[in-house]
CSV table of N, CA and C in Angstrom, one decimal:
chain,number,residue,atom,x,y,z
T,1,MET,N,11.5,-10.8,-12.7
T,1,MET,CA,10.7,-9.8,-12.1
T,1,MET,C,9.4,-10.4,-11.5
T,2,GLY,N,8.9,-11.5,-12.2
T,2,GLY,CA,7.7,-12.1,-11.7
T,2,GLY,C,7.9,-12.8,-10.4
T,3,ARG,N,9.1,-13.3,-10.2
T,3,ARG,CA,9.3,-14.0,-8.9
T,3,ARG,C,9.4,-13.0,-7.7
T,4,VAL,N,10.0,-11.8,-7.9
T,4,VAL,CA,10.0,-10.7,-6.9
T,4,VAL,C,8.6,-10.3,-6.6
T,5,LYS,N,7.8,-10.1,-7.6
T,5,LYS,CA,6.4,-9.6,-7.5
T,5,LYS,C,5.6,-10.7,-6.7
T,6,ASN,N,5.8,-12.0,-7.0
T,6,ASN,CA,5.1,-13.0,-6.3
T,6,ASN,C,5.5,-13.0,-4.8
T,7,ILE,N,6.7,-12.9,-4.5
T,7,ILE,CA,7.2,-12.8,-3.1
T,7,ILE,C,6.6,-11.6,-2.4
T,8,MET,N,6.7,-10.5,-3.0
T,8,MET,CA,6.1,-9.3,-2.4
T,8,MET,C,4.6,-9.4,-2.2
T,9,ASP,N,3.9,-10.0,-3.2
T,9,ASP,CA,2.5,-10.2,-3.0
T,9,ASP,C,2.2,-11.1,-1.8
T,10,LYS,N,2.9,-12.2,-1.7
T,10,LYS,CA,2.7,-13.2,-0.6
T,10,LYS,C,3.0,-12.5,0.8
T,11,VAL,N,4.1,-11.8,0.9
T,11,VAL,CA,4.5,-11.2,2.1
T,11,VAL,C,3.4,-10.1,2.5
T,12,LEU,N,3.0,-9.3,1.6
T,12,LEU,CA,2.1,-8.2,1.9
T,12,LEU,C,0.7,-8.8,2.2
T,13,SER,N,0.3,-9.8,1.4
T,13,SER,CA,-1.0,-10.5,1.7
T,13,SER,C,-1.0,-11.1,3.1
T,14,GLY,N,0.1,-11.7,3.4
T,14,GLY,CA,0.2,-12.3,4.8
T,14,GLY,C,0.2,-11.3,5.9
T,15,ALA,N,0.9,-10.2,5.6
T,15,ALA,CA,0.9,-9.1,6.6
T,15,ALA,C,-0.5,-8.5,6.8
T,16,CYS,N,-1.2,-8.3,5.7
T,16,CYS,CA,-2.5,-7.7,5.8
T,16,CYS,C,-3.5,-8.7,6.5
T,17,ALA,N,-3.4,-10.0,6.1
T,17,ALA,CA,-4.2,-11.0,6.8
T,17,ALA,C,-4.0,-11.0,8.3
T,18,PHE,N,-2.7,-11.0,8.7
T,18,PHE,CA,-2.3,-11.0,10.1
T,18,PHE,C,-2.9,-9.8,10.8
T,19,LEU,N,-2.7,-8.6,10.2
T,19,LEU,CA,-3.2,-7.4,10.8
T,19,LEU,C,-4.7,-7.4,10.9
T,20,LEU,N,-5.4,-7.9,9.9
T,20,LEU,CA,-6.9,-7.9,10.0
T,20,LEU,C,-7.4,-8.9,11.1
T,21,SER,N,-6.7,-10.0,11.2
T,21,SER,CA,-7.0,-11.0,12.2
T,21,SER,C,-6.7,-10.4,13.6
T,22,PHE,N,-5.6,-9.7,13.7
T,22,PHE,CA,-5.2,-9.1,15.0
T,22,PHE,C,-6.3,-8.0,15.3
T,23,MET,N,-6.7,-7.2,14.3
T,23,MET,CA,-7.7,-6.2,14.6
T,23,MET,C,-9.0,-6.8,15.0
T,24,THR,N,-9.4,-7.9,14.4
T,24,THR,CA,-10.7,-8.6,14.8
T,24,THR,C,-10.6,-9.0,16.3
T,25,LEU,N,-9.5,-9.6,16.6
T,25,LEU,CA,-9.4,-10.0,18.0
T,25,LEU,C,-9.4,-8.8,19.0
T,26,LEU,N,-8.7,-7.8,18.6
T,26,LEU,CA,-8.6,-6.6,19.4
T,26,LEU,C,-9.9,-5.9,19.5
T,27,ALA,N,-10.7,-5.9,18.5
T,27,ALA,CA,-12.0,-5.2,18.5
T,27,ALA,C,-13.0,-6.1,19.4
T,28,THR,N,-12.9,-7.4,19.3
T,28,THR,CA,-13.7,-8.3,20.2
T,28,THR,C,-13.3,-8.0,21.7
T,29,TYR,N,-12.0,-8.0,21.9
T,29,TYR,CA,-11.5,-7.7,23.3
T,29,TYR,C,-12.1,-6.3,23.8
T,30,GLN,N,-12.0,-5.3,22.9
T,30,GLN,CA,-12.5,-4.0,23.2
T,30,GLN,C,-13.9,-4.0,23.6
T,31,VAL,N,-14.8,-4.7,22.8
T,31,VAL,CA,-16.2,-4.8,23.1
T,31,VAL,C,-16.5,-5.4,24.4
T,32,ILE,N,-15.8,-6.5,24.7
T,32,ILE,CA,-16.0,-7.3,25.9
T,32,ILE,C,-15.6,-6.4,27.1
T,33,THR,N,-14.4,-5.8,27.0
T,33,THR,CA,-14.0,-4.9,28.2
T,33,THR,C,-14.9,-3.7,28.4
T,34,ARG,N,-15.4,-3.2,27.3
T,34,ARG,CA,-16.3,-2.0,27.4
T,34,ARG,C,-17.7,-2.4,27.9
T,35,TYR,N,-18.3,-3.4,27.3
T,35,TYR,CA,-19.7,-3.6,27.6
T,35,TYR,C,-19.9,-4.7,28.7
T,36,VAL,N,-19.0,-5.6,28.8
T,36,VAL,CA,-19.2,-6.7,29.8
T,36,VAL,C,-18.6,-6.2,31.2
T,37,PHE,N,-17.4,-5.7,31.1
T,37,PHE,CA,-16.7,-5.3,32.3
T,37,PHE,C,-16.8,-3.8,32.7
T,38,SER,N,-17.4,-3.0,31.8
T,38,SER,CA,-17.5,-1.6,31.9
T,38,SER,C,-16.2,-0.9,32.2
T,39,SER,N,-15.1,-1.4,31.6
T,39,SER,CA,-13.8,-0.9,31.8
T,39,SER,C,-13.1,-0.9,30.4
T,40,PRO,N,-13.3,0.1,29.5
T,40,PRO,CA,-12.7,0.1,28.2
T,40,PRO,C,-11.2,0.2,28.3
T,41,SER,N,-10.6,-0.5,27.3
T,41,SER,CA,-9.1,-0.5,27.2
T,41,SER,C,-8.6,0.6,26.3
T,42,THR,N,-7.8,1.5,26.8
T,42,THR,CA,-7.3,2.6,25.9
T,42,THR,C,-6.2,2.0,25.0
T,43,ILE,N,-5.5,1.1,25.5
T,43,ILE,CA,-4.3,0.5,24.8
T,43,ILE,C,-4.9,-0.2,23.5
T,44,SER,N,-5.9,-1.0,23.7
T,44,SER,CA,-6.5,-1.7,22.5
T,44,SER,C,-7.1,-0.7,21.5
T,45,GLU,N,-7.6,0.4,22.0
T,45,GLU,CA,-8.1,1.4,21.0
T,45,GLU,C,-7.0,2.0,20.2
T,46,ASP,N,-5.9,2.3,20.8
T,46,ASP,CA,-4.8,2.9,20.1
T,46,ASP,C,-4.2,1.8,19.1
T,47,LEU,N,-4.1,0.6,19.6
T,47,LEU,CA,-3.5,-0.5,18.7
T,47,LEU,C,-4.4,-0.7,17.5
T,48,LEU,N,-5.7,-0.6,17.7
T,48,LEU,CA,-6.7,-0.8,16.6
T,48,LEU,C,-6.5,0.4,15.6
T,49,SER,N,-6.3,1.6,16.1
T,49,SER,CA,-6.1,2.7,15.2
T,49,SER,C,-4.8,2.6,14.4
T,50,TYR,N,-3.8,2.2,15.1
T,50,TYR,CA,-2.5,2.1,14.4
T,50,TYR,C,-2.5,0.9,13.4
T,51,SER,N,-3.1,-0.2,13.8
T,51,SER,CA,-3.2,-1.3,13.0
T,51,SER,C,-4.0,-1.0,11.7
T,52,PHE,N,-5.0,-0.2,11.9
T,52,PHE,CA,-5.8,0.2,10.7
T,52,PHE,C,-5.0,1.0,9.7
T,53,VAL,N,-4.2,1.9,10.2
T,53,VAL,CA,-3.3,2.7,9.3
T,53,VAL,C,-2.4,1.8,8.6
T,54,TRP,N,-1.8,0.8,9.3
T,54,TRP,CA,-0.8,-0.1,8.7
T,54,TRP,C,-1.4,-0.9,7.7
T,55,VAL,N,-2.6,-1.6,8.0
T,55,VAL,CA,-3.2,-2.4,7.0
T,55,VAL,C,-3.7,-1.7,5.8
T,56,SER,N,-4.1,-0.4,6.0
T,56,SER,CA,-4.6,0.4,4.9
T,56,SER,C,-3.4,0.7,3.9
T,57,LEU,N,-2.3,1.1,4.5
T,57,LEU,CA,-1.2,1.5,3.6
T,57,LEU,C,-0.5,0.3,3.0
T,58,LEU,N,-0.3,-0.8,3.7
T,58,LEU,CA,0.3,-1.9,3.1
T,58,LEU,C,-0.7,-2.5,2.1
T,59,GLY,N,-2.0,-2.5,2.4
T,59,GLY,CA,-3.0,-2.9,1.4
T,59,GLY,C,-3.0,-2.1,0.1
T,60,THR,N,-2.7,-0.8,0.3
T,60,THR,CA,-2.6,0.1,-0.8
T,60,THR,C,-1.5,-0.3,-1.7
T,61,ALA,N,-0.4,-0.6,-1.1
T,61,ALA,CA,0.8,-1.0,-1.9
T,61,ALA,C,0.5,-2.3,-2.7
T,62,LEU,N,-0.2,-3.2,-2.0
T,62,LEU,CA,-0.5,-4.5,-2.6
T,62,LEU,C,-1.5,-4.3,-3.8
T,63,VAL,N,-2.5,-3.4,-3.6
T,63,VAL,CA,-3.5,-3.2,-4.7
T,63,VAL,C,-2.8,-2.5,-5.9
T,64,PHE,N,-1.9,-1.6,-5.7
T,64,PHE,CA,-1.2,-1.0,-6.8
T,64,PHE,C,-0.3,-2.1,-7.5
T,65,GLY,N,0.3,-3.0,-6.7
T,65,GLY,CA,1.1,-4.0,-7.4
T,65,GLY,C,0.2,-5.0,-8.2
T,66,GLN,N,-1.0,-5.2,-7.8
T,66,GLN,CA,-1.9,-6.1,-8.6
T,66,GLN,C,-2.7,-5.4,-9.6
T,67,LYS,N,-2.5,-4.1,-9.7
T,67,LYS,CA,-3.2,-3.2,-10.6
T,67,LYS,C,-4.8,-3.3,-10.4
T,68,ASP,N,-5.1,-3.4,-9.2
T,68,ASP,CA,-6.6,-3.5,-8.8
T,68,ASP,C,-7.1,-2.2,-8.3
T,69,HIS,N,-6.3,-1.1,-8.4
T,69,HIS,CA,-6.7,0.2,-7.9
T,69,HIS,C,-7.9,0.7,-8.8
T,70,MET,N,-8.6,1.7,-8.2
T,70,MET,CA,-9.7,2.3,-9.0
T,70,MET,C,-9.1,3.1,-10.1
T,71,LYS,N,-9.8,3.0,-11.3
T,71,LYS,CA,-9.3,3.8,-12.4
T,71,LYS,C,-10.5,4.1,-13.3
T,72,LEU,N,-10.4,5.2,-14.0
T,72,LEU,CA,-11.5,5.5,-15.0
T,72,LEU,C,-11.1,4.9,-16.3
T,73,SER,N,-11.8,3.9,-16.7
T,73,SER,CA,-11.5,3.2,-17.9
T,73,SER,C,-12.2,3.8,-19.1
T,74,ILE,N,-12.8,4.9,-19.0
T,74,ILE,CA,-13.6,5.5,-20.1
T,74,ILE,C,-12.6,5.8,-21.2
T,75,PHE,N,-11.4,6.3,-20.9
T,75,PHE,CA,-10.4,6.6,-21.9
T,75,PHE,C,-9.6,5.4,-22.4
T,76,SER,N,-9.1,4.6,-21.4
T,76,SER,CA,-8.2,3.5,-21.7
T,76,SER,C,-8.9,2.4,-22.5
T,77,ASP,N,-10.2,2.3,-22.3
T,77,ASP,CA,-10.9,1.2,-23.1
T,77,ASP,C,-11.1,1.6,-24.5
T,78,LYS,N,-11.0,2.9,-24.8
T,78,LYS,CA,-11.2,3.4,-26.2
T,78,LYS,C,-9.9,3.4,-27.0
T,79,LEU,N,-8.8,3.3,-26.2
T,79,LEU,CA,-7.5,3.4,-26.9
T,79,LEU,C,-6.9,2.0,-27.2
T,80,LYS,N,-6.2,1.9,-28.2
T,80,LYS,CA,-5.5,0.7,-28.6
T,80,LYS,C,-4.1,0.9,-29.0
T,81,GLY,N,-3.3,-0.1,-29.0
T,81,GLY,CA,-1.9,0.0,-29.4
T,81,GLY,C,-1.0,0.9,-28.7
T,82,VAL,N,-0.3,1.7,-29.4
T,82,VAL,CA,0.7,2.6,-28.9
T,82,VAL,C,0.0,3.6,-27.9
T,83,LYS,N,-1.2,4.1,-28.2
T,83,LYS,CA,-1.8,5.1,-27.4
T,83,LYS,C,-2.2,4.5,-26.0
T,84,GLN,N,-2.7,3.3,-26.0
T,84,GLN,CA,-3.0,2.6,-24.8
T,84,GLN,C,-1.7,2.3,-24.0
T,85,PHE,N,-0.7,1.9,-24.7
T,85,PHE,CA,0.6,1.7,-24.0
T,85,PHE,C,1.1,3.0,-23.4
T,86,ALA,N,1.1,4.1,-24.1
T,86,ALA,CA,1.5,5.4,-23.6
T,86,ALA,C,0.7,5.9,-22.4
T,87,LEU,N,-0.6,5.7,-22.4
T,87,LEU,CA,-1.4,6.0,-21.3
T,87,LEU,C,-1.1,5.2,-20.1
T,88,SER,N,-0.9,3.9,-20.2
T,88,SER,CA,-0.6,3.0,-19.1
T,88,SER,C,0.8,3.3,-18.6
T,89,PHE,N,1.7,3.6,-19.4
T,89,PHE,CA,3.1,4.0,-19.0
T,89,PHE,C,3.1,5.3,-18.2
T,90,PHE,N,2.3,6.3,-18.7
T,90,PHE,CA,2.2,7.6,-18.1
T,90,PHE,C,1.5,7.4,-16.7
T,91,THR,N,0.5,6.6,-16.6
T,91,THR,CA,-0.2,6.3,-15.4
T,91,THR,C,0.8,5.7,-14.3
T,92,GLU,N,1.6,4.8,-14.7
T,92,GLU,CA,2.5,4.2,-13.8
T,92,GLU,C,3.5,5.2,-13.3
T,93,LEU,N,4.0,6.1,-14.2
T,93,LEU,CA,5.0,7.1,-13.8
T,93,LEU,C,4.3,8.1,-12.9
T,94,LEU,N,3.1,8.4,-13.1
T,94,LEU,CA,2.3,9.4,-12.3
T,94,LEU,C,2.2,8.8,-10.9
T,95,ILE,N,1.8,7.5,-10.8
T,95,ILE,CA,1.6,6.9,-9.5
T,95,ILE,C,3.0,6.8,-8.8
T,96,MET,N,4.0,6.5,-9.5
T,96,MET,CA,5.4,6.4,-8.9
T,96,MET,C,5.8,7.8,-8.4
T,97,SER,N,5.5,8.8,-9.1
T,97,SER,CA,5.9,10.2,-8.7
T,97,SER,C,5.1,10.5,-7.4
T,98,ILE,N,3.9,10.2,-7.3
T,98,ILE,CA,3.1,10.5,-6.1
T,98,ILE,C,3.6,9.7,-4.9
T,99,ALA,N,3.9,8.4,-5.2
T,99,ALA,CA,4.4,7.6,-4.1
T,99,ALA,C,5.8,8.1,-3.6
T,100,ILE,N,6.6,8.6,-4.5
T,100,ILE,CA,7.9,9.1,-4.1
T,100,ILE,C,7.7,10.4,-3.3
T,101,ILE,N,6.9,11.3,-3.8
T,101,ILE,CA,6.8,12.6,-3.2
T,101,ILE,C,6.0,12.5,-1.9
T,102,VAL,N,4.8,11.9,-1.9
T,102,VAL,CA,4.0,11.9,-0.7
T,102,VAL,C,4.4,10.8,0.3
T,103,PHE,N,4.5,9.6,-0.2
T,103,PHE,CA,4.7,8.5,0.8
T,103,PHE,C,6.2,8.5,1.2
T,104,PHE,N,7.1,8.5,0.3
T,104,PHE,CA,8.5,8.4,0.7
T,104,PHE,C,9.1,9.7,1.3
T,105,ILE,N,9.1,10.7,0.5
T,105,ILE,CA,9.7,12.0,1.0
T,105,ILE,C,8.9,12.6,2.2
T,106,GLY,N,7.6,12.7,1.9
T,106,GLY,CA,6.7,13.2,3.0
T,106,GLY,C,6.7,12.3,4.2
T,107,GLY,N,6.6,11.0,4.0
T,107,GLY,CA,6.6,10.0,5.0
T,107,GLY,C,7.9,10.0,5.9
T,108,THR,N,9.0,10.2,5.2
T,108,THR,CA,10.3,10.3,5.9
T,108,THR,C,10.3,11.5,6.8
T,109,LYS,N,9.8,12.6,6.4
T,109,LYS,CA,9.7,13.8,7.3
T,109,LYS,C,8.8,13.5,8.4
T,110,VAL,N,7.6,12.8,8.2
T,110,VAL,CA,6.7,12.5,9.3
T,110,VAL,C,7.4,11.6,10.3
T,111,VAL,N,8.2,10.6,9.8
T,111,VAL,CA,8.9,9.7,10.7
T,111,VAL,C,9.9,10.5,11.6
T,112,GLY,N,10.5,11.5,11.0
T,112,GLY,CA,11.4,12.4,11.8
T,112,GLY,C,10.7,13.1,12.9
T,113,VAL,N,9.5,13.6,12.6
T,113,VAL,CA,8.7,14.3,13.6
T,113,VAL,C,8.2,13.3,14.6
T,114,GLY,N,7.9,12.1,14.2
T,114,GLY,CA,7.4,11.1,15.1
T,114,GLY,C,8.5,10.6,16.1
T,115,SER,N,9.8,10.8,15.7
T,115,SER,CA,10.9,10.4,16.6
T,115,SER,C,10.9,11.2,17.9
T,116,ILE,N,10.3,12.4,17.9
T,116,ILE,CA,10.3,13.2,19.1
T,116,ILE,C,8.9,13.1,19.8
T,117,GLN,N,8.0,12.2,19.3
T,117,GLN,CA,6.7,12.1,19.9
T,117,GLN,C,6.6,10.7,20.5
T,118,ILE,N,5.9,10.6,21.7
T,118,ILE,CA,5.7,9.3,22.3
T,118,ILE,C,4.2,9.0,22.4
T,119,SER,N,3.8,7.8,22.1
T,119,SER,CA,2.4,7.4,22.2
T,119,SER,C,2.1,7.4,23.7
T,120,PRO,N,1.1,8.1,24.1
T,120,PRO,CA,0.8,8.2,25.6
T,120,PRO,C,0.3,6.8,26.1
T,121,THR,N,-0.4,6.0,25.4
T,121,THR,CA,-0.9,4.8,25.9
T,121,THR,C,0.0,3.6,25.7
T,122,LEU,N,0.7,3.6,24.6
T,122,LEU,CA,1.6,2.5,24.3
T,122,LEU,C,3.1,2.8,24.8
T,123,ASN,N,3.4,4.0,25.1
T,123,ASN,CA,4.7,4.5,25.5
T,123,ASN,C,5.8,4.0,24.6
T,124,ILE,N,5.5,4.2,23.3
T,124,ILE,CA,6.6,3.9,22.2
T,124,ILE,C,6.7,5.2,21.4
T,125,SER,N,7.8,5.3,20.7
T,125,SER,CA,8.1,6.4,19.8
T,125,SER,C,7.1,6.3,18.6
T,126,MET,N,6.5,7.4,18.2
T,126,MET,CA,5.6,7.4,17.1
T,126,MET,C,6.3,7.1,15.8
T,127,GLU,N,7.6,7.2,15.7
T,127,GLU,CA,8.2,6.8,14.5
T,127,GLU,C,8.0,5.4,14.1
T,128,TRP,N,7.7,4.5,15.1
T,128,TRP,CA,7.4,3.1,14.8
T,128,TRP,C,6.0,3.0,14.1
T,129,ILE,N,5.2,3.9,14.4
T,129,ILE,CA,3.9,3.9,13.8
T,129,ILE,C,3.9,4.5,12.4
T,130,TYR,N,4.7,5.6,12.3
T,130,TYR,CA,4.8,6.4,11.0
T,130,TYR,C,5.7,5.7,10.0
T,131,ILE,N,6.5,4.8,10.4
T,131,ILE,CA,7.5,4.2,9.4
T,131,ILE,C,6.8,3.5,8.3
T,132,VAL,N,5.5,3.2,8.4
T,132,VAL,CA,4.8,2.5,7.4
T,132,VAL,C,4.6,3.4,6.1
T,133,LEU,N,4.6,4.7,6.3
T,133,LEU,CA,4.5,5.6,5.2
T,133,LEU,C,5.7,5.5,4.2
T,134,PRO,N,6.9,5.6,4.6
T,134,PRO,CA,8.0,5.4,3.6
T,134,PRO,C,8.1,4.0,3.1
T,135,ILE,N,7.7,3.0,4.0
T,135,ILE,CA,7.8,1.6,3.6
T,135,ILE,C,6.8,1.3,2.5
T,136,SER,N,5.6,1.8,2.6
T,136,SER,CA,4.6,1.6,1.6
T,136,SER,C,4.9,2.4,0.3
T,137,GLY,N,5.6,3.6,0.5
T,137,GLY,CA,6.1,4.3,-0.7
T,137,GLY,C,7.1,3.5,-1.5
T,138,VAL,N,8.0,2.9,-0.8
T,138,VAL,CA,9.0,2.1,-1.5
T,138,VAL,C,8.4,0.9,-2.2
T,139,LEU,N,7.4,0.2,-1.5
T,139,LEU,CA,6.8,-0.9,-2.1
T,139,LEU,C,6.0,-0.5,-3.3
T,140,ILE,N,5.3,0.6,-3.3
T,140,ILE,CA,4.6,1.1,-4.5
T,140,ILE,C,5.5,1.3,-5.6
T,141,VAL,N,6.6,2.0,-5.4
T,141,VAL,CA,7.6,2.3,-6.4
T,141,VAL,C,8.2,1.0,-7.0
T,142,VAL,N,8.5,0.0,-6.2
T,142,VAL,CA,9.0,-1.2,-6.7
T,142,VAL,C,8.0,-1.9,-7.6
T,143,TYR,N,6.7,-1.9,-7.1
T,143,TYR,CA,5.6,-2.5,-7.9
T,143,TYR,C,5.5,-1.7,-9.2
T,144,ASN,N,5.7,-0.4,-9.2
T,144,ASN,CA,5.6,0.4,-10.4
T,144,ASN,C,6.7,0.0,-11.4
T,145,PHE,N,7.9,-0.2,-10.9
T,145,PHE,CA,9.0,-0.6,-11.8
T,145,PHE,C,8.6,-2.0,-12.4
T,146,ILE,N,8.1,-2.9,-11.6
T,146,ILE,CA,7.8,-4.2,-12.1
T,146,ILE,C,6.6,-4.1,-13.2
T,147,ASN,N,5.6,-3.3,-12.9
T,147,ASN,CA,4.5,-3.0,-13.8
T,147,ASN,C,5.0,-2.4,-15.1
T,148,ILE,N,5.9,-1.5,-15.0
T,148,ILE,CA,6.5,-0.9,-16.3
T,148,ILE,C,7.2,-1.9,-17.1
T,149,ILE,N,8.1,-2.7,-16.4
T,149,ILE,CA,8.8,-3.7,-17.2
T,149,ILE,C,7.9,-4.7,-17.9
T,150,GLN,N,6.8,-5.1,-17.1
T,150,GLN,CA,5.9,-6.0,-17.7
T,150,GLN,C,5.1,-5.4,-18.9
T,151,LEU,N,4.8,-4.1,-18.7
T,151,LEU,CA,4.1,-3.4,-19.7
T,151,LEU,C,4.9,-3.3,-21.0
T,152,VAL,N,6.2,-3.0,-20.9
T,152,VAL,CA,7.1,-2.9,-22.0
T,152,VAL,C,7.3,-4.2,-22.7
T,153,GLN,N,7.4,-5.3,-21.9
T,153,GLN,CA,7.5,-6.6,-22.4
T,153,GLN,C,6.3,-7.0,-23.2
T,154,GLN,N,5.1,-6.7,-22.7
T,154,GLN,CA,3.8,-7.0,-23.4
T,154,GLN,C,3.8,-6.2,-24.7
T,155,PHE,N,4.1,-5.0,-24.6
T,155,PHE,CA,4.1,-4.1,-25.8
T,155,PHE,C,5.0,-4.7,-26.9
T,156,THR,N,6.2,-5.0,-26.5
T,156,THR,CA,7.2,-5.5,-27.4
T,156,THR,C,6.8,-6.8,-28.0
T,157,LYS,N,6.2,-7.7,-27.2
T,157,LYS,CA,5.7,-9.0,-27.7
T,157,LYS,C,4.6,-8.8,-28.7
T,158,SER,N,3.7,-7.9,-28.4
T,158,SER,CA,2.5,-7.6,-29.3
T,158,SER,C,3.0,-7.0,-30.6
T,159,LYS,N,4.0,-6.2,-30.5
T,159,LYS,CA,4.6,-5.6,-31.7
T,159,LYS,C,5.2,-6.6,-32.6
T,160,LYS,N,6.0,-7.6,-32.0
T,160,LYS,CA,6.7,-8.6,-32.7
T,160,LYS,C,5.7,-9.6,-33.4
T,161,GLU,N,4.6,-9.8,-32.7
T,161,GLU,CA,3.5,-10.8,-33.2
T,161,GLU,C,2.6,-10.1,-34.2
T,162,GLY,N,2.8,-8.8,-34.4
T,162,GLY,CA,2.0,-8.1,-35.4
T,162,GLY,C,0.6,-7.7,-34.9
T,163,ILE,N,0.4,-7.8,-33.6
T,163,ILE,CA,-0.9,-7.5,-33.1
T,163,ILE,C,-1.2,-6.0,-33.1
T,164,LEU,N,-0.2,-5.2,-33.0
T,164,LEU,CA,-0.3,-3.7,-33.0
T,164,LEU,C,-0.3,-3.1,-34.4
């Protein structure tokens, strides 16, 4: 599982780095065309918006995979042993449920709607923009499975060593 997670981390980190670099170049181009040539580019504006959505959702999946998401540690810091394990397990299941319902199921419906919409400036089907929703949902769910497996392994190891 660690190998799969490492590969996913590298691919997502690379994709996010590429998108951020692309967005920086696009924003620079946008500023130059707007203020130097007084002719703003609508294509670059749309590409920036869509790239921002993609980097945000792919970055979200990466953050959940690395367990760097925001959390209230007021409760989890006070819990130890089985209670802390149960809370962590429940949290992973809750995140997984939200990812399935909102990102995968909802995102799939949005992709369906996007298949009949065309981006006016880019002249492409909006399903290519919206496809990131179910993709990020699947990535989050895969990360949740990996996190749960690692959590159970840690708990089992701690129990065997008599730490709990």
